[in-house]
CSV table of C-alpha atoms in Angstrom, one decimal:
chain,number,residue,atom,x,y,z
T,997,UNK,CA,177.2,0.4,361.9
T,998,UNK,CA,180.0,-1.1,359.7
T,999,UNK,CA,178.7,1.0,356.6
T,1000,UNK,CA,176.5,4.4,355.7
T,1001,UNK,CA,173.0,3.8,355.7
T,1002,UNK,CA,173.2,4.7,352.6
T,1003,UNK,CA,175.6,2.2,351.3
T,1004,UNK,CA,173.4,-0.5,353.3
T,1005,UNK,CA,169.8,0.8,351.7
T,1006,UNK,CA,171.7,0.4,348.2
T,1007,UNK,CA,173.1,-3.6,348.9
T,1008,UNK,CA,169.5,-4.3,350.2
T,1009,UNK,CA,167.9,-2.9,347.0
T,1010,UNK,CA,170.7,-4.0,345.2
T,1011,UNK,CA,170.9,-5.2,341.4
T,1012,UNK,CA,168.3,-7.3,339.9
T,1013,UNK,CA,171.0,-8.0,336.9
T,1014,UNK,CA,173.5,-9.0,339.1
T,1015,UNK,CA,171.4,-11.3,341.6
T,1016,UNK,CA,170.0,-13.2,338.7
T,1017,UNK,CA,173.4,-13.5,336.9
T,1018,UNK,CA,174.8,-14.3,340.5
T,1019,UNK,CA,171.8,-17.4,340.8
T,1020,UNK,CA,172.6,-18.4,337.2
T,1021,UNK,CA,176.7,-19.1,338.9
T,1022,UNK,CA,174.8,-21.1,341.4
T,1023,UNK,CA,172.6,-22.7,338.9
T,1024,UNK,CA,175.7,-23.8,336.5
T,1025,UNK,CA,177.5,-25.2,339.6
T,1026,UNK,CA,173.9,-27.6,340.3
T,1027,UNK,CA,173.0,-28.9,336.8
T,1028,UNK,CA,176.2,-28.0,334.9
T,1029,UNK,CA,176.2,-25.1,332.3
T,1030,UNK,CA,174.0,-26.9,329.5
T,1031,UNK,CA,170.8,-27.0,331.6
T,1032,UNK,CA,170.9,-23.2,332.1
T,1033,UNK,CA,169.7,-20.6,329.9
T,1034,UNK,CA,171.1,-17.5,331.9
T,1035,UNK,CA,169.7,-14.3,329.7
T,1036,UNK,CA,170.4,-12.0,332.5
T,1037,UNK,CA,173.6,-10.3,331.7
T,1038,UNK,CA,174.1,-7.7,328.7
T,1039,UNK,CA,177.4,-9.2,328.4
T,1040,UNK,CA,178.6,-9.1,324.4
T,1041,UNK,CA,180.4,-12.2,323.4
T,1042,UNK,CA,180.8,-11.2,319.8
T,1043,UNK,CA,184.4,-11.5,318.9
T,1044,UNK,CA,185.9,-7.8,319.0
T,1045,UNK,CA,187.1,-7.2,315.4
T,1046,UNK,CA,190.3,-8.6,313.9
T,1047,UNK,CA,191.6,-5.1,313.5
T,1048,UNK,CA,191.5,-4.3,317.2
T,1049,UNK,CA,193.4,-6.7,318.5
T,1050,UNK,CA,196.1,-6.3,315.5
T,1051,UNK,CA,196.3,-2.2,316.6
T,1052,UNK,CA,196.9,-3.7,320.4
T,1053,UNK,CA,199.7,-5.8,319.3
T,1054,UNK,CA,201.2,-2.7,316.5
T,1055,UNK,CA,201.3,-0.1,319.5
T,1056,UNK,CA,202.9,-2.6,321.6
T,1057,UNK,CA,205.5,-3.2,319.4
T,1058,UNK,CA,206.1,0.2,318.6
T,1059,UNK,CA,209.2,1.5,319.7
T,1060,UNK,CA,208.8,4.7,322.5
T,1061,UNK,CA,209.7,6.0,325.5
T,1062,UNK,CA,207.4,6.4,328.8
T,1063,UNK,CA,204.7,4.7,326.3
T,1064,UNK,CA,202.3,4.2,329.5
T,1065,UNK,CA,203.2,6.9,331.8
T,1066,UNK,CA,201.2,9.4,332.8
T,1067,UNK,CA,198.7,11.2,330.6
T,1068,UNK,CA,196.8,14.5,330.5
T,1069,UNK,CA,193.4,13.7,332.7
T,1070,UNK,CA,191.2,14.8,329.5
T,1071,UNK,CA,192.9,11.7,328.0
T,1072,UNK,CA,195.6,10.8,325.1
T,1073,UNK,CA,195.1,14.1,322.8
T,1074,UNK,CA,195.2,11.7,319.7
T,1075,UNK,CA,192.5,9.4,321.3
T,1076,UNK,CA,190.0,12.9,322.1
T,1077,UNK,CA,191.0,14.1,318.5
T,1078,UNK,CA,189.4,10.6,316.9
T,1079,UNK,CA,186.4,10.5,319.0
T,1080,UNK,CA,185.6,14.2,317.8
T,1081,UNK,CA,185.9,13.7,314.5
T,1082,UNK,CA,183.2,10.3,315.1
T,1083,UNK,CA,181.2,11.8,317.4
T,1084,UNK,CA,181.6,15.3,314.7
T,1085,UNK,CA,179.5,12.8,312.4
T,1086,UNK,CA,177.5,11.4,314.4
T,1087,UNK,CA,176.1,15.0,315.8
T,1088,UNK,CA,175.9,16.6,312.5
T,1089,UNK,CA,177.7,19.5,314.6
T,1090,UNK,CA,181.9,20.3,314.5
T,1091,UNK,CA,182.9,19.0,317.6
T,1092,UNK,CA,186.4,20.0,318.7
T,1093,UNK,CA,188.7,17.5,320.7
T,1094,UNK,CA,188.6,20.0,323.2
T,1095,UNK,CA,184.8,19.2,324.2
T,1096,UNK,CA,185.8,15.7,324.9
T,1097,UNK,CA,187.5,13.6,327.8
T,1098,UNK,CA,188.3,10.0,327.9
T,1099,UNK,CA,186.5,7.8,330.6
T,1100,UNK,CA,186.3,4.4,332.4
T,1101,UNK,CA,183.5,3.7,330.4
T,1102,UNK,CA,180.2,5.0,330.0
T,1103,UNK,CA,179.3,4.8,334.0
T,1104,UNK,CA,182.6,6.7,334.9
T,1105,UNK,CA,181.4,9.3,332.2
T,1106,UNK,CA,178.3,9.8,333.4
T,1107,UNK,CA,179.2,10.0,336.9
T,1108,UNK,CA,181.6,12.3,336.0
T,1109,UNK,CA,178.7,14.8,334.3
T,1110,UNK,CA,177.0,14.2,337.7
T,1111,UNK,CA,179.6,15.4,339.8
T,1112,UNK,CA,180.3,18.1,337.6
T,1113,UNK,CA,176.7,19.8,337.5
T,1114,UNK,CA,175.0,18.8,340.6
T,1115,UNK,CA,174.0,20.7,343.4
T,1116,UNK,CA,173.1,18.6,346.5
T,1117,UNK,CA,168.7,18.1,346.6
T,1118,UNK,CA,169.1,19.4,342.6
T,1119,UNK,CA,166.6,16.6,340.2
T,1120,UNK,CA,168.0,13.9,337.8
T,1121,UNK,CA,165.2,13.0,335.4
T,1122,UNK,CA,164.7,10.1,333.3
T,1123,UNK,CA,162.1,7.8,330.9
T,1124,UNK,CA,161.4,4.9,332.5
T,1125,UNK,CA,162.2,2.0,331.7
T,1126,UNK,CA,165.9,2.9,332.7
T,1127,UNK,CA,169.1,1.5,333.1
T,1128,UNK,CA,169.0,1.0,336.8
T,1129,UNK,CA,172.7,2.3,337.8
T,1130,UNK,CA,171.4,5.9,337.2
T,1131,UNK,CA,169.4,6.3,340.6
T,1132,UNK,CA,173.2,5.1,342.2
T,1133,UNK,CA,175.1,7.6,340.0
T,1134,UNK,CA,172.3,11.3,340.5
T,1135,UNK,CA,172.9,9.7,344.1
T,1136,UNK,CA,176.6,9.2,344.7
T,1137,UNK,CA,176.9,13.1,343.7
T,1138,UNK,CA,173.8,14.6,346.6
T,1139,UNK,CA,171.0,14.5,343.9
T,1140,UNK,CA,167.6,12.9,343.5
T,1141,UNK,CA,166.6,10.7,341.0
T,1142,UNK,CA,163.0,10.4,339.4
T,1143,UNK,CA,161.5,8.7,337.1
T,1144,UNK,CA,158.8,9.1,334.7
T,1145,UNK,CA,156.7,6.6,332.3
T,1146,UNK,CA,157.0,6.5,328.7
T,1147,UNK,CA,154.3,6.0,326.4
T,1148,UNK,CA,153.3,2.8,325.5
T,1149,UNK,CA,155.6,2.3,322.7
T,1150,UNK,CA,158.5,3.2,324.4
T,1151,UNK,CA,158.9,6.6,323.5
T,1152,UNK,CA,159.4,9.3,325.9
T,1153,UNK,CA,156.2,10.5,327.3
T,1154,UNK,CA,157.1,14.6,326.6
T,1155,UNK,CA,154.0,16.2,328.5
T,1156,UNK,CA,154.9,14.2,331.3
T,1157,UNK,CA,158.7,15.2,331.3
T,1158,UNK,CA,157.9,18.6,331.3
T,1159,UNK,CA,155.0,18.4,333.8
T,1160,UNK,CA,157.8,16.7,336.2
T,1161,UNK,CA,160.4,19.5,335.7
T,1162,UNK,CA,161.1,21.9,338.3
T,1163,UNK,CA,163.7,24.6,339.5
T,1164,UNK,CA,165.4,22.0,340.8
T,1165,UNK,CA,165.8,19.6,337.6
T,1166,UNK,CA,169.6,19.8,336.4
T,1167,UNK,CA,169.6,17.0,334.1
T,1168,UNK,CA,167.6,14.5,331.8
T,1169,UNK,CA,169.0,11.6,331.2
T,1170,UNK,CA,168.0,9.3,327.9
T,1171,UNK,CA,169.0,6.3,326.5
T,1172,UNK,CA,168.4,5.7,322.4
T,1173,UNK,CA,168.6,2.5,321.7
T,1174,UNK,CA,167.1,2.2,325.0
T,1175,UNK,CA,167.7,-0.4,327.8
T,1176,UNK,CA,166.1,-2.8,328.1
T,1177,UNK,CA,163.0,-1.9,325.5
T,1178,UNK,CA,165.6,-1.7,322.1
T,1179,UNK,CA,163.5,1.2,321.3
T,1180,UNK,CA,165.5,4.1,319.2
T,1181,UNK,CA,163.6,7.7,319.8
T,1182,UNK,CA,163.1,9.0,316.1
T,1183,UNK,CA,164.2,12.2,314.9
T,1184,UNK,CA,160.5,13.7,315.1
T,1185,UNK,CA,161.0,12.6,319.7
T,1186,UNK,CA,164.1,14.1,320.0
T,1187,UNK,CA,162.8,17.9,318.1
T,1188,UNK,CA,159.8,17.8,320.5
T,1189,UNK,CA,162.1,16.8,324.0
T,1190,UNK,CA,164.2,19.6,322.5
T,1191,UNK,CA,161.8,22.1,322.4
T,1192,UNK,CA,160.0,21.2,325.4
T,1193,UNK,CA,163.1,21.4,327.0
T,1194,UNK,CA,164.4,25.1,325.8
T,1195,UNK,CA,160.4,26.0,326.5
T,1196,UNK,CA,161.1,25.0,330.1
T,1197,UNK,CA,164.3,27.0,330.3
T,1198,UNK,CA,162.6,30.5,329.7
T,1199,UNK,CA,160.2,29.7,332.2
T,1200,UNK,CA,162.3,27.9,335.1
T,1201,UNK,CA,165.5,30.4,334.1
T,1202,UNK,CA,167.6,27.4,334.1
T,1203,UNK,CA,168.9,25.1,331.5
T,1204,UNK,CA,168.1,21.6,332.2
T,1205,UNK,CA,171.3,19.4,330.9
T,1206,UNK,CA,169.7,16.6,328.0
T,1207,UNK,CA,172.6,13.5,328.8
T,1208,UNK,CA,172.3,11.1,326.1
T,1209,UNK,CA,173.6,7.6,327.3
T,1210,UNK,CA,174.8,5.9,323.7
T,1211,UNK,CA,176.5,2.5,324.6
T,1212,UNK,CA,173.6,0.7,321.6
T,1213,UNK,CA,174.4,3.4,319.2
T,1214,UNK,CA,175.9,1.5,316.8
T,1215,UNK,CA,174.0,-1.8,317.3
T,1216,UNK,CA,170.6,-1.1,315.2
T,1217,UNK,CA,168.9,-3.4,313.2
T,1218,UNK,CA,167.4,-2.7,309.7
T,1219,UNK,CA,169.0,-0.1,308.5
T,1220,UNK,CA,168.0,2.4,311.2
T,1221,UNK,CA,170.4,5.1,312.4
T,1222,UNK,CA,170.4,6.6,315.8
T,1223,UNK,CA,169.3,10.8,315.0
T,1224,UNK,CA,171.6,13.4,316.5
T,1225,UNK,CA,171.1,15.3,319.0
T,1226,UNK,CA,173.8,18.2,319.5
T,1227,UNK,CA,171.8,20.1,316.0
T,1228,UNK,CA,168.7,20.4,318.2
T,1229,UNK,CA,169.6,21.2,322.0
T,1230,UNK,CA,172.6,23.2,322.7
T,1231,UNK,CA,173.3,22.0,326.2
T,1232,UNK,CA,173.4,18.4,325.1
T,1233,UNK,CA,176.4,15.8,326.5
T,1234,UNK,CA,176.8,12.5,325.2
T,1235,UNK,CA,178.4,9.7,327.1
T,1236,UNK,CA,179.2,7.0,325.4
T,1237,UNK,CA,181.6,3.8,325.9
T,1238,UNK,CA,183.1,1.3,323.5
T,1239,UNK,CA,182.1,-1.9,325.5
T,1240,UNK,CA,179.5,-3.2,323.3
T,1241,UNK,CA,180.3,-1.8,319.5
T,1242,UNK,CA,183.8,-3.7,320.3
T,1243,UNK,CA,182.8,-6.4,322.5
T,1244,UNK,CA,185.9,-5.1,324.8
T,1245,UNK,CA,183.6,-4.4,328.4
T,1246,UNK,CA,185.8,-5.7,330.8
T,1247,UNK,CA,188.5,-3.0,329.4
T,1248,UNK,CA,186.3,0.1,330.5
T,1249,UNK,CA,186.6,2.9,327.5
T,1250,UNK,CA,184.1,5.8,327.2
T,1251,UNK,CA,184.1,9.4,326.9
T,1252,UNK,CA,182.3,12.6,327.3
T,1253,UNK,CA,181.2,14.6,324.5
T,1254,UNK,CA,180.0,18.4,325.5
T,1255,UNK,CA,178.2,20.0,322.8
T,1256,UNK,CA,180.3,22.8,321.9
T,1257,UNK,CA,177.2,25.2,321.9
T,1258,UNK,CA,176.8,24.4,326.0
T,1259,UNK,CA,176.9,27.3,327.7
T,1260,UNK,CA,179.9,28.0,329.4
T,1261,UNK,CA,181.4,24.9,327.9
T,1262,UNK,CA,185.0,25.7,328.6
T,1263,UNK,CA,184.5,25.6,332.5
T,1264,UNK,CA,182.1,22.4,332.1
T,1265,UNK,CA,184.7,21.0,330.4
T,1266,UNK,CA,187.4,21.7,333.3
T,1267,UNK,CA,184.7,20.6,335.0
T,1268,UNK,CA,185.0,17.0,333.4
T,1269,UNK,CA,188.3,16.9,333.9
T,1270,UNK,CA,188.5,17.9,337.5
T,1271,UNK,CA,186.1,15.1,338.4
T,1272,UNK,CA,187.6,12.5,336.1
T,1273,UNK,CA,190.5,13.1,338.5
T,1274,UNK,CA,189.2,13.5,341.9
T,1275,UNK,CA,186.3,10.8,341.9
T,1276,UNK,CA,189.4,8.3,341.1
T,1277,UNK,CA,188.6,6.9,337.7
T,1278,UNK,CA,192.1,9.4,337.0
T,1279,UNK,CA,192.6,8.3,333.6
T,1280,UNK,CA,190.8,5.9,330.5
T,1281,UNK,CA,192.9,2.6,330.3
T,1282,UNK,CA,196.1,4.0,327.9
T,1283,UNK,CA,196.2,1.2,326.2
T,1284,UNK,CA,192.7,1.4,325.0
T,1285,UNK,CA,192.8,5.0,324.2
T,1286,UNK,CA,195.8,4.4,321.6
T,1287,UNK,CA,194.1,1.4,320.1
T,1288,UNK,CA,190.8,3.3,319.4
T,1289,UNK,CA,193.1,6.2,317.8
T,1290,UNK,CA,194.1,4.1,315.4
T,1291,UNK,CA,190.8,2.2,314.3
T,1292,UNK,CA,188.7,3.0,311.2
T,1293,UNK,CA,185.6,4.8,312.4
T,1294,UNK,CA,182.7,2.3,311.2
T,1295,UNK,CA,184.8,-0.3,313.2
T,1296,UNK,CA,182.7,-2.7,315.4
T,1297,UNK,CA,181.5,-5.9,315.9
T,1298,UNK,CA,179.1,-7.7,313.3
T,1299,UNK,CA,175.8,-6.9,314.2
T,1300,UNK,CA,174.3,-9.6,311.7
T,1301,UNK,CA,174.8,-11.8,314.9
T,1302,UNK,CA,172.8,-10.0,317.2
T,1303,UNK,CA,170.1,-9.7,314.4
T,1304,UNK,CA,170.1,-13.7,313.8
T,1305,UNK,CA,169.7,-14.3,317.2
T,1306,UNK,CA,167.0,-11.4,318.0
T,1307,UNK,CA,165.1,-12.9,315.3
T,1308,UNK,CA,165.1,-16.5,316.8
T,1309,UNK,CA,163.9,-15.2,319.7
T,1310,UNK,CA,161.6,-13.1,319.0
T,1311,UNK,CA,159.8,-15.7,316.2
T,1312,UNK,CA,160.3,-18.2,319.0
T,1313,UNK,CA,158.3,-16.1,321.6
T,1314,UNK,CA,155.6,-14.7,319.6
T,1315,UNK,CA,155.0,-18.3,318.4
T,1316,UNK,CA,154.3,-19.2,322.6
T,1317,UNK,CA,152.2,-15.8,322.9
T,1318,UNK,CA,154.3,-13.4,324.9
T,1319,UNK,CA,154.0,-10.5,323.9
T,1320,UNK,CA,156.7,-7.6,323.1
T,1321,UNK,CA,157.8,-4.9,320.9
T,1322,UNK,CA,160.4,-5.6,318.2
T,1323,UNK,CA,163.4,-4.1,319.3
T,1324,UNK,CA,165.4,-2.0,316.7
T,1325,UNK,CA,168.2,-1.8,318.4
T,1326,UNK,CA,170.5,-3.4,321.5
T,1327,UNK,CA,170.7,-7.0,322.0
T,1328,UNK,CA,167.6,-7.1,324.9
T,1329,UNK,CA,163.9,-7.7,324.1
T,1330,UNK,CA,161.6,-6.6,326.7
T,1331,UNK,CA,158.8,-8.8,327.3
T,1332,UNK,CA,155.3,-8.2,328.6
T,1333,UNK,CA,154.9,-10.3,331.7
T,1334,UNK,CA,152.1,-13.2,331.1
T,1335,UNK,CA,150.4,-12.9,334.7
T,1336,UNK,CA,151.2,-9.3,335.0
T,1337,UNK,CA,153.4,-9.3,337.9
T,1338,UNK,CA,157.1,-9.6,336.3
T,1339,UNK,CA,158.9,-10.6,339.7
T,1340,UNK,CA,156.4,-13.6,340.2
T,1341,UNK,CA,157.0,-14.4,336.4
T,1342,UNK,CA,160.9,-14.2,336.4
T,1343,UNK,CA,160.4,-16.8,339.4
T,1344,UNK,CA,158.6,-18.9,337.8
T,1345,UNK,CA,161.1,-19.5,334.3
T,1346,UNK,CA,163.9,-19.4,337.0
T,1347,UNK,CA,162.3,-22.7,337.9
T,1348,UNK,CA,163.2,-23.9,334.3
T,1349,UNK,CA,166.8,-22.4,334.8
T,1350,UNK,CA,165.8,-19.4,332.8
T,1351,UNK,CA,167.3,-16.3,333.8
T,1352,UNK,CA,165.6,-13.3,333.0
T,1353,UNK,CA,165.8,-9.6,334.9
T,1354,UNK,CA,161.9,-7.9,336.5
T,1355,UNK,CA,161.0,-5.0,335.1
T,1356,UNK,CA,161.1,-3.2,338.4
T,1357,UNK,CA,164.6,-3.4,338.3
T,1358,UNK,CA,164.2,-0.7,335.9
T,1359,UNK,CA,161.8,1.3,336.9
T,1360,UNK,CA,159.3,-0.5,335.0
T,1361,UNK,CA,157.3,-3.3,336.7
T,1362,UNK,CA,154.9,-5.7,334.1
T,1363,UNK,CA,157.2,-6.8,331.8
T,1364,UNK,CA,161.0,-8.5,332.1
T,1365,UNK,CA,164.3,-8.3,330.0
T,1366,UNK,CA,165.8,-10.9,328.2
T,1367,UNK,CA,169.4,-10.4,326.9
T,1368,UNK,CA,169.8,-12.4,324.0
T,1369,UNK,CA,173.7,-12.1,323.8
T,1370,UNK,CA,174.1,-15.5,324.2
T,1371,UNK,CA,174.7,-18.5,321.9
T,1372,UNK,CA,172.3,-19.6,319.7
T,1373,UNK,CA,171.7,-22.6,321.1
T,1374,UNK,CA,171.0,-21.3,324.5
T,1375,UNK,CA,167.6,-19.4,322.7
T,1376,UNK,CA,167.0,-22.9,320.8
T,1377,UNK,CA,166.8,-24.8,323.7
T,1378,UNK,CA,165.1,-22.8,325.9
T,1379,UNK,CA,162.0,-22.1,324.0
T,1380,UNK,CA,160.5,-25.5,325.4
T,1381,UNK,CA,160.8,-23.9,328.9
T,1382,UNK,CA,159.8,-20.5,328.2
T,1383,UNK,CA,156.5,-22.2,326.9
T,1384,UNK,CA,156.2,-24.4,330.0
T,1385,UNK,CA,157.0,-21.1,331.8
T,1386,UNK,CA,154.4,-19.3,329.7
T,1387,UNK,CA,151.6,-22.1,330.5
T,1388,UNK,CA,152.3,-21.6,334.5
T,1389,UNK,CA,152.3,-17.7,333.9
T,1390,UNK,CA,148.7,-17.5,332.4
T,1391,UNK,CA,147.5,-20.4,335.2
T,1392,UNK,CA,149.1,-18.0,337.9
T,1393,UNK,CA,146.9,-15.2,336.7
T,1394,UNK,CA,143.4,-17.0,336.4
C-alpha cells in the first residue's frame, strides 16, 4: 500500500467542508459563479482593517538588519509580550509572555498541545457538535478522540462530560462561540465544567487539561462577551488564531496561551516549544508576528457585517420554516434538517446549487451548517431555493 491505513481511512472519511466547497469549484465551472450559492466554507471576506495592512507596509520599510532571520521557536518576544497583555484581559488573570508561544494558526496550536500532553491510547474529549479537524489532531499525536452530545441548546451537557471521563482522559476540548451552532457558553457553563472538572481530578488523581479553541472570540453579536476561563480552572490553555478577527486566514497566526496557574507550567511550556519545533510548523510567519505587535488590541474586522448578513439569513429562513437557534456569535447558523436526515437534505439544496455542510461532519447528525460569510446577495438570492429545497425536504419526510 502507497499510504498508512491510517492516512487512507482519514481521505475516505475525509472533510465534509472541503468536499462541498470542492463541488461548489465544480459547480462555478457548470453554471458560472452567479448560479451558485456556495455557504460551505468559513472563509472571512471582510476586509482586514486599514491599520493592518499600514503596520505591514511600516515594518517593511523599517530600516534593520537580519529583519526575517531566524527567531526564538516560542516566537518574536515583542509579538508573545502583546498577546499576554490581550489574552491578560481577556482571562481576567496576569498572564506573563512567558506562558505563550506563537503558532501556525489555531490548528498548529492545538496540535502542538496534543503532542505535548498525550500519551499514546490517553482520551481527547469534546461537546459535540465539533469542529471536525479535532478527531485528526487527538489522532495524529496516538490519542482517542470522543465525543459527547450537548444539551439541546447547545450548551455542554456537564453530567455527561463527567460520566465519559476516565483515567485515561488528558484533555477537553471546547469551542465558545462554538462551531458550527454560534453558541457562546455563559459564565454560569463554564463554573459548573470547572468544578466538574477539579471534582474529577480528586477522584481520577489526574488533571484533565480544559483547551479552549477561541478563533470566534471576538466575533459576538449583541453586545455579548465571551467569559474567561483561566479565573476558574487552573490547568486551562487557550489556542487561539487571528484568521477570522483580521480576515488574514491564509497567513496562519495563532498562539498558545498556558494558564500560568497549570501545574508544572514551566516544562508544559518547553513543552510547546519543543513541539512547535519538531512537528515542523518551526516558527509563526515573522511577518505576521511583528504586524500583530504593533496593532491596537480591540483591532479587528467590523463585525456589523457579519450581523447584517446573519440577520438576512436568519429572517429569511425562519420566514420558510427551518428551524434554528440564533447564533450569538461566529458567522455559521446551524440549521435543523427539515426531513431529519441532514446528508439527504444537504443533497437535496445541492440540487439548487446550494452548498451547505451535514451535521455529521461534526459529530452532529440532524441538522447542517450554513456559513453566511458570503456577500449579501448570495443569501438574497438563494432564499428562493432554500424554500424550493425546504418544500422537497418535508415531501422527503412524509
Amino acid at each position: 500500500m502507497a499510504i498508512s491505513e491510517r492516512t487512507a481511512a482519514a481521505i475516505e472519511g475525509g472533510s465534509f467542508i472541503r468536499k462541498m466547497f470542492e463541488r461548489g469549484n465544480e459547480l462555478r465551472q457548470k453554471y458560472g459563479a452567479d448560479a451558485v450559492f456556495d455557504f460551505s466554507l468559513g472563509n472571512p471576506d471582510a476586509a482586514p482593517p486599514a491599520v493592518f495592512e499600514e503596520k505591514i507596509v511600516e515594518w517593511v520599510r523599517t530600516p534593520g538588519e537580519n529583519k526575517y532571520g531566524y527567531m526564538s521557536n516560542a516566537g518574536h518576544q515583542e509579538a508573545r509580550e502583546a498577546v499576554a497583555a490581550r489574552v491578560s484581559a481577556e482571562q481576567n488573570t496576569a498572564v506573563p509572555a512567558g506562558c505563550v508561544v506563537m503558532t501556525c494558526g489555531a490548528g498548529g496550536a492545538l496540535n502542538v498541545v496534543l503532542k505535548t500532553i498525550l500519551n499514546p491510547g490517553d482520551e481527547v474529549l469534546a461537546p459535540a457538535p465539533c469542529f471536525m479537524e479535532y478527531r485528526f489532531y487527538t489522532e495524529n499525536h496516538g490519542g482517542v478522540f470522543k465525543t459527547v452530545p450537548c444539551a439541546p441548546d447547545f450548551d455542554p451537557d456537564i453530567e455527561a462530560l463527567e460520566a465519559a471521563i476516565t483515567p485515561r482522559t488528558a484533555a477537553l476540548i471546547i469551542n465558545s462561540p462554538n462551531n458550527p451552532s454560534g453558541h457562546i457558553y455563559s459564565q454560569q457553563v463554564l463554573e459548573k465544567l470547572s468544578q466538574m472538572l477539579l471534582r474529577k481530578q480528586k477522584e481520577t488523581g489526574r488533571a484533565v487539561y480544559l483547551i479552549s479553541d477561541e478563533p470566534y472570540r471576538r466575533i459576538v453579536y449583541g453586545g455579548r462577551t465571551v467569559p474567561s476561563l483561566f479565573d476558574k480552572y487552573p490547568h486551562a490553555v487557550v489556542v487561539n488564531s487571528f484568521s477570522k478577527e483580521l480576515s488574514i486566514p491564509g497567513e496562519r497566526l495563532g498562539y498558545i496561551a498556558l494558564n500560568p496557574a497549570a501545574e508544572d507550567a514551566e516544562r508544559l511550556v518547553a513543552g510547546f516549544i519543543l513541539c512547535n519545533r519538531i512537528l515542523g510548523f518551526v516558527n509563526a510567519p515573522s511577518l505576521m508576528q511583528r504586524v500583530i505587535a504593533r496593532l491596537p488590541q480591540d483591532c479587528g474586522v467590523d463585525i456589523a457585517i457579519y450581523d447584517r448578513r446573519r440577520k438576512l439569513l436568519c429572517d429569511g429562513l425562519a420566514a420558510i420554516g427551518y428551524e434554528f437557534v440564533e447564533p450569538q456569535g461566529t458567522f455559521y447558523l446551524f440549521v435543523k434538517a427539515p426531513s431529519g436526515d441532514d446528508a439527504a437534505d444537504c443533497e437535496r439544496l445541492a440540487q439548487y446549487n446550494i452548498l451547505t455542510v451535514p451535521g455529521r461532519g461534526f459529530s452532529y447528525p440532524g441538522y447542517f451548517r450554513i456559513s453566511y460569510c458570503v456577500p449579501d446577495k448570495v443569501i438574497l438570492n438563494s432564499l428562493p431555493y432554500f424554500e424550493k429545497a425546504f418544500a422537497d425536504c418535508k415531501k422527503a419526510a412524509k
